[in-house]
Amino acid sequence: MRIQAAVLRDTAKPFAVEDVHLHDPGPGEALVRVAGAGLCHTDVVFRAFPQLPMPMIFGHEGSGVVEAVGPGTSRVKPGDHVVMSFDSCGWCVQCVTGAPAYCAEFMTRNLSGTRVDGSSGATDLAGAPVAARWFGQSSLATHAVATERNLVVVDPSLPLDLLGPLGCGLQTGAGAVLNSLPVRPGDGVAVFGAGAVGLAAVMAARVAGASDIVAVDLHASRRDLALELGATRALDGADPELAAQVGQVEHSFDTTGVSAVMATAVSVLKVGGTCGLVGAGGGDLTLSPLALAGRGVRYIFEGDAVPQRFIPRLIALWQQGRFPFERLIRTYPLADVDAAERDSAAGGTVKPVLLP
Ligand SMILES: NC(=O)c1ccc[n+]([C@@H]2O[C@H](COP(=O)([O-])OP(=O)(O)OC[C@H]3O[C@@H](n4cnc5c(N)ncnc54)[C@H](O)[C@@H]3O)[C@@H](O)[C@H]2O)c1
Ligand SMILES: [Zn+2]
Ligand SMILES: [Zn+2]
């Protein structure tokens, strides 16, 4: 079918909204009319990767309504309201033991931009392939085709257009705190980077009953928001005495991906503590072996979430007023995707959501 999508044709150029032909859903797939799609920092990082197939449709925090299903698709049906999360195979050891974020096919299914068989999923009006399976969805568009495994059915009474970020950034930050580390009542936790992932971690740390919740960021506006969302202290990432200011905590969580910040995040751990990492691209983590004496570091995908179990849990917390993620969101028309990207890079918008 003919749809509109924000297509990236060249890493150096802005997105352009254009008409493309989206292919019909195949076996195990569903066509979703997109209600909203969050822009995650991962879209911004990878849009500069020349290895990715271009042209490509980005967007991996979509929500919408199922319009049609492919052959054999049984878990969702037309009319269902869904959040689109990351894709996984369902058969590998990690998938069958409840760790789909470490699926053996994670990279192919989420970061190649195409289907596992290499097909693009869409073509432009001249007939050339357009990669339309980024994170199994490519949802910066009016419609997306996803697999039934990366769909989470939600209650139709919820504000569907705002739910997409639960599928990646929000579940990553909240899941790191509630599933991966996990933070327990009375613990101290330091969150480096108060963007969407870091602020989700702050809200989750409060849910977990942490007593000392330290948020670190370069932007004063994001530090202020962190304090409103549950941080007990907010510190300037540019402070040369930052590590001393943080003190010692049971858990640290880096969302900046900056090598020096990750090393600081390890240095503030008490013995027995663990540092979770989710960012990348800002250099390697270099540590003295002794920095890890009795401490741990791990890289976390998608907050160790099983989306079908964890996203409903985050929605329940939101309904109780304990996970007010709507405070991070600013909506934009899909055509303004470049403005949304600029506003988020400048710090003013935490989580842009594009409305087709
Ligand atoms: N591993 C995963 O599964 C996963 C999932 C989603 C996002 N991510 C990654 O997580 C990271 C965070 O995503 P986001 O959407 O929250 O991005 P974001 O850009 O909104 O947030 C990053 C924050 O870090 C702050 N920051 C940068 N340098 C800093 C410094 N030196 N000191 C203190 N703060 C600093 C920025 O001001 C910003 O607020 C990105 O790298 C993204 O690619 C990983
Ligand atoms: Zn798998
Ligand atoms: Zn993401």
PDB file of C-alpha atoms in Angstrom, residues 173 176-178 181-184 186-192 198 201-216 230-235 246-254 265 268-270 274-276:
ATOM      1  CA  GLY A 173      15.788   2.947  31.661  1.00  0.00           C
ATOM      2  CA  ALA A 176      17.682  -1.439  33.975  1.00  0.00           C
ATOM      3  CA  VAL A 177      16.608  -0.292  37.427  1.00  0.00           C
ATOM      4  CA  LEU A 178      13.778  -2.759  38.087  1.00  0.00           C
ATOM      5  CA  LEU A 181      20.549  -4.138  38.584  1.00  0.00           C
ATOM      6  CA  PRO A 182      17.959  -4.406  40.335  1.00  0.00           C
ATOM      7  CA  VAL A 183      17.577  -1.479  42.754  1.00  0.00           C
ATOM      8  CA  ARG A 184      16.065  -2.413  46.138  1.00  0.00           C
ATOM      9  CA  GLY A 186      16.934   1.836  50.693  1.00  0.00           C
ATOM     10  CA  ASP A 187      19.607   1.583  47.967  1.00  0.00           C
ATOM     11  CA  GLY A 188      21.518   4.476  46.467  1.00  0.00           C
ATOM     12  CA  VAL A 189      21.620   4.821  42.679  1.00  0.00           C
ATOM     13  CA  ALA A 190      23.436   7.329  40.481  1.00  0.00           C
ATOM     14  CA  VAL A 191      22.043   7.919  36.981  1.00  0.00           C
ATOM     15  CA  PHE A 192      24.441   9.570  34.519  1.00  0.00           C
ATOM     16  CA  GLY A 198      17.979   8.263  32.400  1.00  0.00           C
ATOM     17  CA  ALA A 201      15.555   5.133  35.414  1.00  0.00           C
ATOM     18  CA  VAL A 202      15.020   7.930  37.958  1.00  0.00           C
ATOM     19  CA  MET A 203      11.250   7.338  38.041  1.00  0.00           C
ATOM     20  CA  ALA A 204      11.816   3.582  38.374  1.00  0.00           C
ATOM     21  CA  ALA A 205      14.354   4.080  41.186  1.00  0.00           C
ATOM     22  CA  ARG A 206      11.686   5.910  43.120  1.00  0.00           C
ATOM     23  CA  VAL A 207       9.225   3.088  42.412  1.00  0.00           C
ATOM     24  CA  ALA A 208      11.869   0.646  43.704  1.00  0.00           C
ATOM     25  CA  GLY A 209      12.135   2.591  46.961  1.00  0.00           C
ATOM     26  CA  ALA A 210      15.704   3.832  46.541  1.00  0.00           C
ATOM     27  CA  SER A 211      16.630   6.324  49.238  1.00  0.00           C
ATOM     28  CA  ASP A 212      19.398   8.202  47.394  1.00  0.00           C
ATOM     29  CA  ILE A 213      18.666   8.897  43.707  1.00  0.00           C
ATOM     30  CA  VAL A 214      21.350  11.024  42.071  1.00  0.00           C
ATOM     31  CA  ALA A 215      20.753  12.392  38.563  1.00  0.00           C
ATOM     32  CA  VAL A 216      23.670  13.828  36.591  1.00  0.00           C
ATOM     33  CA  GLY A 230      11.996  11.570  41.987  1.00  0.00           C
ATOM     34  CA  ALA A 231      15.726  12.323  42.101  1.00  0.00           C
ATOM     35  CA  THR A 232      16.852  13.288  45.592  1.00  0.00           C
ATOM     36  CA  ARG A 233      19.913  15.096  44.218  1.00  0.00           C
ATOM     37  CA  ALA A 234      20.831  16.494  40.807  1.00  0.00           C
ATOM     38  CA  LEU A 235      24.430  17.243  39.857  1.00  0.00           C
ATOM     39  CA  VAL A 246      28.023  11.675  44.035  1.00  0.00           C
ATOM     40  CA  GLY A 247      29.684   9.770  46.870  1.00  0.00           C
ATOM     41  CA  GLN A 248      29.286   5.990  47.076  1.00  0.00           C
ATOM     42  CA  VAL A 249      26.197   4.144  45.874  1.00  0.00           C
ATOM     43  CA  GLU A 250      25.034   0.551  45.437  1.00  0.00           C
ATOM     44  CA  HIS A 251      24.180   1.025  41.750  1.00  0.00           C
ATOM     45  CA  SER A 252      25.165   3.318  38.924  1.00  0.00           C
ATOM     46  CA  PHE A 253      23.685   3.602  35.456  1.00  0.00           C
ATOM     47  CA  ASP A 254      25.290   5.358  32.505  1.00  0.00           C
ATOM     48  CA  ALA A 265      29.980   5.695  37.046  1.00  0.00           C
ATOM     49  CA  VAL A 268      31.208   5.727  42.599  1.00  0.00           C
ATOM     50  CA  LEU A 269      30.217   2.110  43.320  1.00  0.00           C
ATOM     51  CA  LYS A 270      30.352   0.659  46.783  1.00  0.00           C
ATOM     52  CA  THR A 274      27.019  -2.892  39.803  1.00  0.00           C
ATOM     53  CA  CYS A 275      27.238  -0.325  37.027  1.00  0.00           C
ATOM     54  CA  GLY A 276      24.782  -0.723  34.138  1.00  0.00           C
TER      55      GLY A 276
END
